[in-house]
Tab-separated table of C-alpha atoms and ligand atoms in Angstrom:
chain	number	residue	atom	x	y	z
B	1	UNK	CA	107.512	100.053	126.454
B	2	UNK	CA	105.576	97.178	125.926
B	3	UNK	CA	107.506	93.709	126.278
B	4	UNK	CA	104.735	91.721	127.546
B	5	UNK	CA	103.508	89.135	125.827
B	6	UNK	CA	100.807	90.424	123.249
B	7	UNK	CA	98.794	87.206	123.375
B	8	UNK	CA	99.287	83.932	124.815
B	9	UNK	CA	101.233	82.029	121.760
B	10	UNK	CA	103.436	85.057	121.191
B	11	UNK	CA	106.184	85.934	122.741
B	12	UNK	CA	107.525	89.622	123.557
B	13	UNK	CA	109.154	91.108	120.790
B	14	UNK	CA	113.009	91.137	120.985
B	15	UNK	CA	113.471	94.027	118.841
B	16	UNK	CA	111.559	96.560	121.132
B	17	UNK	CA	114.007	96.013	123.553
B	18	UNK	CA	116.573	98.782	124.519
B	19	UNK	CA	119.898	98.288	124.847
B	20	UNK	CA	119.936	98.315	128.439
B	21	UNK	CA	117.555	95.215	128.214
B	22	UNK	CA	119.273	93.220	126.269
B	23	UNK	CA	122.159	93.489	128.241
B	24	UNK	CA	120.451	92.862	131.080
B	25	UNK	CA	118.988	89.682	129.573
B	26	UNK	CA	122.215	88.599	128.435
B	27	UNK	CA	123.798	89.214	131.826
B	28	UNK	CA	120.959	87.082	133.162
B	29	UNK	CA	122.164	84.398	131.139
B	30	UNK	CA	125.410	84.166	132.426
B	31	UNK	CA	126.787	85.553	128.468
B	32	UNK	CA	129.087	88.808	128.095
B	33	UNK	CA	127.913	91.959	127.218
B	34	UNK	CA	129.205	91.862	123.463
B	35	UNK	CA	126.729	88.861	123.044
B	36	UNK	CA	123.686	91.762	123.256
B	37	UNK	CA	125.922	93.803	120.828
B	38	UNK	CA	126.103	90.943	117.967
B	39	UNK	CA	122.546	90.330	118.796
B	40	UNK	CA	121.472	93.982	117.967
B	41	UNK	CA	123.736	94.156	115.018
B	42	UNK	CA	122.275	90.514	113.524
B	43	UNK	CA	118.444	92.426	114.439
B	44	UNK	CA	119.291	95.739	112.530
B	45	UNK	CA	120.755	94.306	109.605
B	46	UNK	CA	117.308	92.895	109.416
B	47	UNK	CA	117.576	89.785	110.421
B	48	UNK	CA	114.088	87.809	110.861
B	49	UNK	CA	115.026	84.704	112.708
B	50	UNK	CA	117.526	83.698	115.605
B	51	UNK	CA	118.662	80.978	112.698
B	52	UNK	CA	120.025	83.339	111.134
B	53	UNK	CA	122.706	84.623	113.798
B	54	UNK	CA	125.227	82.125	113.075
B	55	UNK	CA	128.032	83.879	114.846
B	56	UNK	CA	125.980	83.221	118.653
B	57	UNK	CA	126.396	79.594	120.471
B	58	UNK	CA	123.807	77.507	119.366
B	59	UNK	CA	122.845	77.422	122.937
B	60	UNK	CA	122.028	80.942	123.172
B	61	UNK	CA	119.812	80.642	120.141
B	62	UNK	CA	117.942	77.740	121.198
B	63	UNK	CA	117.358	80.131	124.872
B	64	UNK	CA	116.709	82.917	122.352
B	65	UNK	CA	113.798	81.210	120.499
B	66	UNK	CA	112.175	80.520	123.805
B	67	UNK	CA	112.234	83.849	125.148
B	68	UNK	CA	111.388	85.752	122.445
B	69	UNK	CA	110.232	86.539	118.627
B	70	UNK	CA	111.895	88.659	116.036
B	71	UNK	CA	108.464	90.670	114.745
B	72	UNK	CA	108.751	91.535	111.672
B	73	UNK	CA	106.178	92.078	108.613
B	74	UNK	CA	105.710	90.325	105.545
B	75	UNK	CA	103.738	91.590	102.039
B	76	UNK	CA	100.897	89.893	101.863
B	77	UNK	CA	99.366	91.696	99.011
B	78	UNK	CA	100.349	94.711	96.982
B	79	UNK	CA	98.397	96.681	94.659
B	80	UNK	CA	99.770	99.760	92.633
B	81	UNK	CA	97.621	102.637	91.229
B	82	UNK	CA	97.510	103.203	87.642
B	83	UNK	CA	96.651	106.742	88.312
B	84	UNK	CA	99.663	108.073	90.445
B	85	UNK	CA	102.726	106.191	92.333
B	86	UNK	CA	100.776	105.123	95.181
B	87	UNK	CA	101.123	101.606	96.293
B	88	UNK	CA	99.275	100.206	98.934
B	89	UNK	CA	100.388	97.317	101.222
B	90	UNK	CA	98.884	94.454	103.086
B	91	UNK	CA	101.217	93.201	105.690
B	92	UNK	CA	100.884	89.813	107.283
B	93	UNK	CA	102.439	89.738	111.076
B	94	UNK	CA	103.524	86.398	112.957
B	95	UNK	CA	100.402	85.752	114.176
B	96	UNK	CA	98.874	85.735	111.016
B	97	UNK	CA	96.780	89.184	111.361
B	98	UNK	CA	97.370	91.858	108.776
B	99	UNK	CA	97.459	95.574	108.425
B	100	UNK	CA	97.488	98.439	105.548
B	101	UNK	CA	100.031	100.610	105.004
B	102	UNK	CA	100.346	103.282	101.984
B	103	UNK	CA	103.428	104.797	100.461
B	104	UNK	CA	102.557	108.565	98.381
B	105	UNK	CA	104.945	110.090	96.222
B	106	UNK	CA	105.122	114.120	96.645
B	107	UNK	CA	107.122	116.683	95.465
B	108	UNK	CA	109.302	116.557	98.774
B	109	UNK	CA	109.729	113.279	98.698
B	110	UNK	CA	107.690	109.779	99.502
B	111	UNK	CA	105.393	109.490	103.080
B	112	UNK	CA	104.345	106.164	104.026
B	113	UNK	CA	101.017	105.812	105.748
B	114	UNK	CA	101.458	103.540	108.840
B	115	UNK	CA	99.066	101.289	111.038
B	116	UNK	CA	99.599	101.298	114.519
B	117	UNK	CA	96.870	98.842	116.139
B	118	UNK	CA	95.349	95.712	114.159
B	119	UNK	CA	91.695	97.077	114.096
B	120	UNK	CA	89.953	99.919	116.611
B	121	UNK	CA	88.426	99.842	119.283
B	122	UNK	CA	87.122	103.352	118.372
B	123	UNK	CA	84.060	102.536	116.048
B	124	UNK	CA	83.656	105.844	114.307
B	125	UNK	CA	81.032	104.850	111.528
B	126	UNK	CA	83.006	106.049	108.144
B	127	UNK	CA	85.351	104.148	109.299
B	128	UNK	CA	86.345	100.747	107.586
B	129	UNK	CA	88.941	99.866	110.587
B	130	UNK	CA	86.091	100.658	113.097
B	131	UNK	CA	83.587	98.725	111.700
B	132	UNK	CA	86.147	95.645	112.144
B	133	UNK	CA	86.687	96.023	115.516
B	134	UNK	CA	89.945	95.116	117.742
B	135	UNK	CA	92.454	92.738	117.683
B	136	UNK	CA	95.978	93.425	119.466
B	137	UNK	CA	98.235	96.831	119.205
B	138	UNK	CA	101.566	96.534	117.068
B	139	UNK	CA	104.740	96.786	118.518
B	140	UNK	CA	106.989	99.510	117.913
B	141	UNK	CA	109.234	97.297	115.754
B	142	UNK	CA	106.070	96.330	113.836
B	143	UNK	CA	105.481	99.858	112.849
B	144	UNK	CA	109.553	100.387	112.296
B	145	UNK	CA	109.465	97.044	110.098
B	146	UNK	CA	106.280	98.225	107.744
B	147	UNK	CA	108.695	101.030	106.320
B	148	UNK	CA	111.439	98.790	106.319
B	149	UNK	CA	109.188	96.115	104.290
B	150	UNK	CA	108.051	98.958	102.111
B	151	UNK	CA	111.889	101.060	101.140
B	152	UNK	CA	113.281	97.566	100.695
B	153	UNK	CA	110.054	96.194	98.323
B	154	UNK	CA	110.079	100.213	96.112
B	155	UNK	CA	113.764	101.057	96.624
B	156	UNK	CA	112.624	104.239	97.730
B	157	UNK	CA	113.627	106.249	101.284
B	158	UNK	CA	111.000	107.291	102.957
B	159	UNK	CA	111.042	110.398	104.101
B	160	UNK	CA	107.697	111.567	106.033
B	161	UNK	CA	105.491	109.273	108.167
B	162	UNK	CA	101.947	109.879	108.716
B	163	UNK	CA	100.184	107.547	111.748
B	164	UNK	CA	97.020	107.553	110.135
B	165	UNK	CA	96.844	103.551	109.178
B	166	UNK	CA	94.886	100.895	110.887
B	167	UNK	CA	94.422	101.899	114.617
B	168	UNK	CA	94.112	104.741	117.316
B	169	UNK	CA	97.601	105.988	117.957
B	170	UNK	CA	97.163	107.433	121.459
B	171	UNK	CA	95.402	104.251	122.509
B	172	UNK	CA	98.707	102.108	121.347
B	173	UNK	CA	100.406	105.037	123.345
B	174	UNK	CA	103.998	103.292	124.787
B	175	UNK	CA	104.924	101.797	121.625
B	176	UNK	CA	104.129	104.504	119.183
B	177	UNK	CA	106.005	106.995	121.673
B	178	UNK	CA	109.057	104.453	121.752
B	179	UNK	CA	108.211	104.235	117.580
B	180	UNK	CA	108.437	107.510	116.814
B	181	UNK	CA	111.780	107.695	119.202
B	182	UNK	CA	113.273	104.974	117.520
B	183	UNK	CA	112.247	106.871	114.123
B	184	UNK	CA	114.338	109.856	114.664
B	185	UNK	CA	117.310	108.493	116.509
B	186	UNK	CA	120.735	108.601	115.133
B	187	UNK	CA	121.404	104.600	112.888
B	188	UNK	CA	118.039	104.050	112.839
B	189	UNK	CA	115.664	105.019	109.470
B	190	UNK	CA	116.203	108.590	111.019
B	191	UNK	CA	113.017	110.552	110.031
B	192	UNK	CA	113.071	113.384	112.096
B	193	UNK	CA	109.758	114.501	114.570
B	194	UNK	CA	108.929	117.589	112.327
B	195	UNK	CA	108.549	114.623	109.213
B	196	UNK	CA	106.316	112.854	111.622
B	197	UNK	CA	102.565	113.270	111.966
B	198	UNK	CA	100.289	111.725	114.621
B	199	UNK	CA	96.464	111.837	113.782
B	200	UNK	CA	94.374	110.834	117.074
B	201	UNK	CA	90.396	110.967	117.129
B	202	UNK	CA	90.396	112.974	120.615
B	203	UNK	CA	91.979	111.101	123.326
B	204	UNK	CA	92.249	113.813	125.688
B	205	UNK	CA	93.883	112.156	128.685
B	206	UNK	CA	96.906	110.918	126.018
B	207	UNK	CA	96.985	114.267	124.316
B	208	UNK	CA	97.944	115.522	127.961
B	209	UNK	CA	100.350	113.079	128.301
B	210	UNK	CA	101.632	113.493	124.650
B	211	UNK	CA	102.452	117.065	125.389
B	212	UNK	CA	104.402	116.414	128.472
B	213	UNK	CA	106.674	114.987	126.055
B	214	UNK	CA	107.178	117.969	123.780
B	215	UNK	CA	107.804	116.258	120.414
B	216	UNK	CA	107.874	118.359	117.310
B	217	UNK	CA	105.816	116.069	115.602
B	218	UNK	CA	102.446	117.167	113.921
B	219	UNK	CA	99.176	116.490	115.841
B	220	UNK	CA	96.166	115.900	113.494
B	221	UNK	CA	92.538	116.401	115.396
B	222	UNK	CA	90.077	113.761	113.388
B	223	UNK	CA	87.203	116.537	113.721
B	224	UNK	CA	84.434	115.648	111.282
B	225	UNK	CA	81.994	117.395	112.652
B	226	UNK	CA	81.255	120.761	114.509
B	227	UNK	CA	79.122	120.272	117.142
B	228	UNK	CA	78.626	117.561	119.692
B	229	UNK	CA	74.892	116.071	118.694
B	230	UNK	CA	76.636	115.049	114.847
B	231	UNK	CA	80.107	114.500	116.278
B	232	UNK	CA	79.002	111.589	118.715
B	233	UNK	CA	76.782	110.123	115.921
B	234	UNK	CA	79.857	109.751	113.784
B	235	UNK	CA	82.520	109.550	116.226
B	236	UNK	CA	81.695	107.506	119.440
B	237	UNK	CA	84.450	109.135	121.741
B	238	UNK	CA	83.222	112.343	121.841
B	239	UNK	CA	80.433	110.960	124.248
B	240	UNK	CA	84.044	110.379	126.494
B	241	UNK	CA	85.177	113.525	125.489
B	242	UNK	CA	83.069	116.174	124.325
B	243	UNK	CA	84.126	119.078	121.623
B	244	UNK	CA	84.436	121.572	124.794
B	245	UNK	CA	87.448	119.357	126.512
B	246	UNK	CA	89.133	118.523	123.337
B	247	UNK	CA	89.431	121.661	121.802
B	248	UNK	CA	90.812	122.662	125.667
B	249	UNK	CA	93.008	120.005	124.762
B	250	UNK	CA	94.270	121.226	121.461
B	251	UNK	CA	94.784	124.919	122.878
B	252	UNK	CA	96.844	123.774	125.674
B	253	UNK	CA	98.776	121.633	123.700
B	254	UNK	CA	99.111	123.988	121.285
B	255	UNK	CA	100.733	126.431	124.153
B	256	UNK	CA	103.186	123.878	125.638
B	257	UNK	CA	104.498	122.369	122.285
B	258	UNK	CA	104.423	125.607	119.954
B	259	UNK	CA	102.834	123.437	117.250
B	260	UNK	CA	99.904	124.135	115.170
B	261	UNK	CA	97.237	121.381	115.504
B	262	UNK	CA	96.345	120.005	112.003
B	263	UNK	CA	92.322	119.382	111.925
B	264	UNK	CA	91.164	116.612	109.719
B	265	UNK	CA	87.367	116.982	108.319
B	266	UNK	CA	85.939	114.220	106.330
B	267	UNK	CA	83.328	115.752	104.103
B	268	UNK	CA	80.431	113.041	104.276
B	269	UNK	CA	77.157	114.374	101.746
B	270	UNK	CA	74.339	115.692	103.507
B	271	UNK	CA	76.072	114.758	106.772
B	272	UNK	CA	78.735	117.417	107.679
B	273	UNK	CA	79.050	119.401	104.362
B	274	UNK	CA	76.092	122.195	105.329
B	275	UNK	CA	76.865	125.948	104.855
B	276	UNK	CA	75.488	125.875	108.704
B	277	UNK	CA	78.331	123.286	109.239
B	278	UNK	CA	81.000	125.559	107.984
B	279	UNK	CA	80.037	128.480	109.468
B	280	UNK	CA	79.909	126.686	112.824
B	281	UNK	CA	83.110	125.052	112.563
B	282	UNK	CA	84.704	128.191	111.350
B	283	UNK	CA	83.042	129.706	114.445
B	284	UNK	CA	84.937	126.535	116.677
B	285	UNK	CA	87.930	127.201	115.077
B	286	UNK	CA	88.448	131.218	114.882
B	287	UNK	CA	91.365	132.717	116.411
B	288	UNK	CA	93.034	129.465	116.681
B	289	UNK	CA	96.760	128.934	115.090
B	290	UNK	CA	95.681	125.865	113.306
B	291	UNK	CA	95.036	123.896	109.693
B	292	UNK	CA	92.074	122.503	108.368
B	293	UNK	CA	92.716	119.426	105.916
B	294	UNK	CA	89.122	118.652	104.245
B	295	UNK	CA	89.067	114.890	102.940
B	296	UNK	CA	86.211	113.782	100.374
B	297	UNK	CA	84.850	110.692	102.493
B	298	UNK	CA	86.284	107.142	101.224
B	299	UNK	CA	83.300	105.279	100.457
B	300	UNK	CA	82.912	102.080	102.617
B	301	UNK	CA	79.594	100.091	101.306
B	302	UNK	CA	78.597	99.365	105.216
B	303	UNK	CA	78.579	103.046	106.373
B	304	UNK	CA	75.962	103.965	103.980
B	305	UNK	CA	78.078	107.431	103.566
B	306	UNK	CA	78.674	109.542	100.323
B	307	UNK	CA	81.406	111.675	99.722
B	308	UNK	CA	80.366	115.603	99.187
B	309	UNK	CA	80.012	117.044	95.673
B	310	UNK	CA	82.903	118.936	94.334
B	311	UNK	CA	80.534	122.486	94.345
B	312	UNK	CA	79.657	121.571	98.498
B	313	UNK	CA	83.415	121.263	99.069
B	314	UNK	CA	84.579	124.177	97.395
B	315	UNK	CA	81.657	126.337	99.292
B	316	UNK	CA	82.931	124.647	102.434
B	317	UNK	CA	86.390	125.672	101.168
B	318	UNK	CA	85.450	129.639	100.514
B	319	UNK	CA	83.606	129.916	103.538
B	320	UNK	CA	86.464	128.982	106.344
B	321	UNK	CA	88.715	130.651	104.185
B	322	UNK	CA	86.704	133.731	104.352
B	323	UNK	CA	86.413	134.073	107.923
B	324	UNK	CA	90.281	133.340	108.126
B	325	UNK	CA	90.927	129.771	109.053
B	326	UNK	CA	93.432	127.898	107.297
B	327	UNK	CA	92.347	125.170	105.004
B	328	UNK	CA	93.346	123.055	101.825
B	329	UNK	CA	91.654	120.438	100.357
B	330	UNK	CA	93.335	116.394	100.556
B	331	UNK	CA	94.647	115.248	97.491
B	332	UNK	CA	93.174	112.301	96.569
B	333	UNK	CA	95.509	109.718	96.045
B	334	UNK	CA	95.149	106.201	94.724
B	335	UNK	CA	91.646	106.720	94.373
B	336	UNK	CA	91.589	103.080	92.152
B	337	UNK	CA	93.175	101.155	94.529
B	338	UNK	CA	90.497	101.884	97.425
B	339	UNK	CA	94.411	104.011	99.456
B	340	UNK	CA	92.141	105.082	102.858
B	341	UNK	CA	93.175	102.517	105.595
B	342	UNK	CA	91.151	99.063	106.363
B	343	UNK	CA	89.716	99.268	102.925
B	344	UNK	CA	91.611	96.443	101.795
B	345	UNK	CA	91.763	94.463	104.785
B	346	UNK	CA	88.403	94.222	104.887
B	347	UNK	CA	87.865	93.563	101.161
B	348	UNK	CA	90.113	90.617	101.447
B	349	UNK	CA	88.107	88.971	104.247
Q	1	SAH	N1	92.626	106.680	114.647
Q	1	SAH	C1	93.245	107.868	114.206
Q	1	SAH	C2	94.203	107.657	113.063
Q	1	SAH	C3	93.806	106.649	112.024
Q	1	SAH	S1	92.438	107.119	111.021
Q	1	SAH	C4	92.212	108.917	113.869
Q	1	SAH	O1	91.035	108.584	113.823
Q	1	SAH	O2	92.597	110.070	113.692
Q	1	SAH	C5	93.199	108.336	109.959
Q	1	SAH	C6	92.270	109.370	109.396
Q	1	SAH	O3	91.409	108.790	108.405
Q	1	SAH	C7	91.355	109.994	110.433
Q	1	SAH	O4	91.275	111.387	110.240
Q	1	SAH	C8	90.048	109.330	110.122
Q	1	SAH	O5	88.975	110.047	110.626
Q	1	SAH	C9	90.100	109.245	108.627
Q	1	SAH	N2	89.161	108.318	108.012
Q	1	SAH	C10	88.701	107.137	108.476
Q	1	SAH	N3	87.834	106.588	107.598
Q	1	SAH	C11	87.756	107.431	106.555
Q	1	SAH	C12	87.033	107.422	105.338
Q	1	SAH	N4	86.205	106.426	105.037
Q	1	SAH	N5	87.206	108.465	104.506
Q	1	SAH	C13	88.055	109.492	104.810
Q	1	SAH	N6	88.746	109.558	105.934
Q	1	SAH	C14	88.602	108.537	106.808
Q	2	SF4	FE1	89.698	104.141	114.814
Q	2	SF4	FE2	90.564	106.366	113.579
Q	2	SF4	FE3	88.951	104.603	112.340
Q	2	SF4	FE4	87.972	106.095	114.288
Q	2	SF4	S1	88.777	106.814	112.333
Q	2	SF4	S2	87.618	103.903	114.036
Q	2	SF4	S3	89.705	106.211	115.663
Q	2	SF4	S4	91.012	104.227	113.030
């Protein structure tokens, strides 16, 4: 877990502690032990401020205030589409940065799309977040806080998270693994790992260490392309880690976990949507026990990139379907109120 200070003016975040921790802080401050119990109880009823724990000394919240920060988020902005329930958030954090979250209403219930870092380091070029570079990670109770921020603001429960926001979640890799932890533990918003899905862009050192784990989450692959000349062009990592390694990757995390690997394809015209490109990906792919989610690109005025035409996505469609891979087409959802991550962020700039 990360408790280190994420930048100079900010201290660590006193809600990513465990419970062990806290007691040990308290111990170190000469308090009893039922002091870290009121504490916890004041920080899950949501408290946002040490101010606000009027049943501690005054003492201890003065010692409080210089040790640590409650992290919480705050709406910033909030814009609802007029074409389905999806409402889109901009969050504001204590140190003034933001990041987008979006909340989907299916049949099973609503998923919120979370952030995990403020920017990427990861630069993928359809990629709004890329393109804006890296600021800090989040902590885990930033990421616990955005669904807070967003059943509280709807009145809704959230029932499925997807970690497909702002940010690289294997690069933010202690927090979201204490996150998604925290997600499914008994008192807590208790979404359990098979309602969770992690979407990395390749990272195959953390996908190792991911599967030593043996969560029951979802992994999504970002794919996008299928060979490695067009996949480093669009996705920088794969110079790191080319398409050989990370599909070694998926197989043997596939055999330890028992999971299918979800494979996201953004269809970009011209770019990735080729017959050739479907025949080669269904070639990458055969054999394997996996999913193929196709996603018409989001449009993002820097990138210069075009989503595919309905007919190339269909063909694209039939012809990994024909040679026996899995695949369905993304619903596009809040298509007004630009719903694909560090859209808004960046229009707001
Ligand atoms: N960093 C992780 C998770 C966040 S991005 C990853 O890359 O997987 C979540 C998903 O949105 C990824 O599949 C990513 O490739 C995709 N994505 C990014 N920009 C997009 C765009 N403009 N249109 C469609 N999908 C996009
Ligand atoms: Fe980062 Fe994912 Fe965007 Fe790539 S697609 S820049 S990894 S957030």
């Amino acid at each position: 877990m990360n408790t280190e200070p994420i930048s100079a003016d900010l201290l660590p975040d006193i809600r990513s502690l465990t419970g062990e921790q806290l007691e040990a802080y308290v111990h170190s401050q000469g308090l009893p032990l039922f002091r870290a119990a009121q504490i916890r109880h004041w920080l899950d009823g949501g408290a946002r401020n040490f101010d606000q724990m009027t049943n501690l000394p005054l003492s201890l919240r003065e010692q409080l205030k210089k040790s640590f920060r409650v992290f919480g988020v705050n709406i910033e902005k909030k814009l609802v589409s007029c074409v389905d329930d999806t409402v889109k958030y901009l969050y504001i954090l204590p140190d003034n940065e933001t990041v987008e979250s979006v909340l989907m209403h299916y049949r099973h219930g609503w998923s919120q799309c979370l952030s995990t870092q403020v920017g990427c380091k990861m630069g993928c070029v359809f990629c709004a977040t890329g393109l804006g570079g890296f600021v800090r990670n989040l902590t885990s109770s930033e990421m616990l806080a955005q669904i807070e921020a967003a059943q509280q603001d709807a009145g809704i429960r959230v029932s499925s998270v997807v970690l497909m926001g702002m940010g690289e979640p294997l690069e933010n890799f202690e927090n979201v693994l204490h996150f998604v932890t925290e997600l499914a533990a008994p008192g807590g918003i208790q979404i359990g790992m098979r309602h969770i899905s992690l979407s990395t862009c390749g990272l195959v050192d953390r996908m190792y260490q991911l599967m030593e784990h043996r969560l029951q989450l979802t992994l999504s692959v970002s794919l996008h392309a299928p060979n490695d000349e067009l996949r480093s062009r669009l996705m920088p990592i794969n110079r790191r880690w080319p398409l050989s390694e990370l599909m070694k990757a998926c197989d043997d995390y596939f055999a330890a976990t028992g999971r299918r690997i979800s494979y996201e394809y953004a269809m970009i015209d011209g770019v990735n949507d080729t017959p050739a490109c479907a025949s080669q990906l269904a070639g990458l792919l055969k054999h394997k026990n996996c999913h193929v989610n196709l996603i018409p690109v989001n449009r993002v005025a820097e990138s210069g990139l075009n989503r595919s035409s309905v007919r190339r996505l269909r063909d694209f469609q039939e012809e990994l379907s024909r040679q026996g891979i899995n695949v369905t087409v993304r619903r596009t959802l809040g298509a007004d109120i630009q719903a694909s991550c560090g859209q808004l962020r960046r229009g707001s700039e």
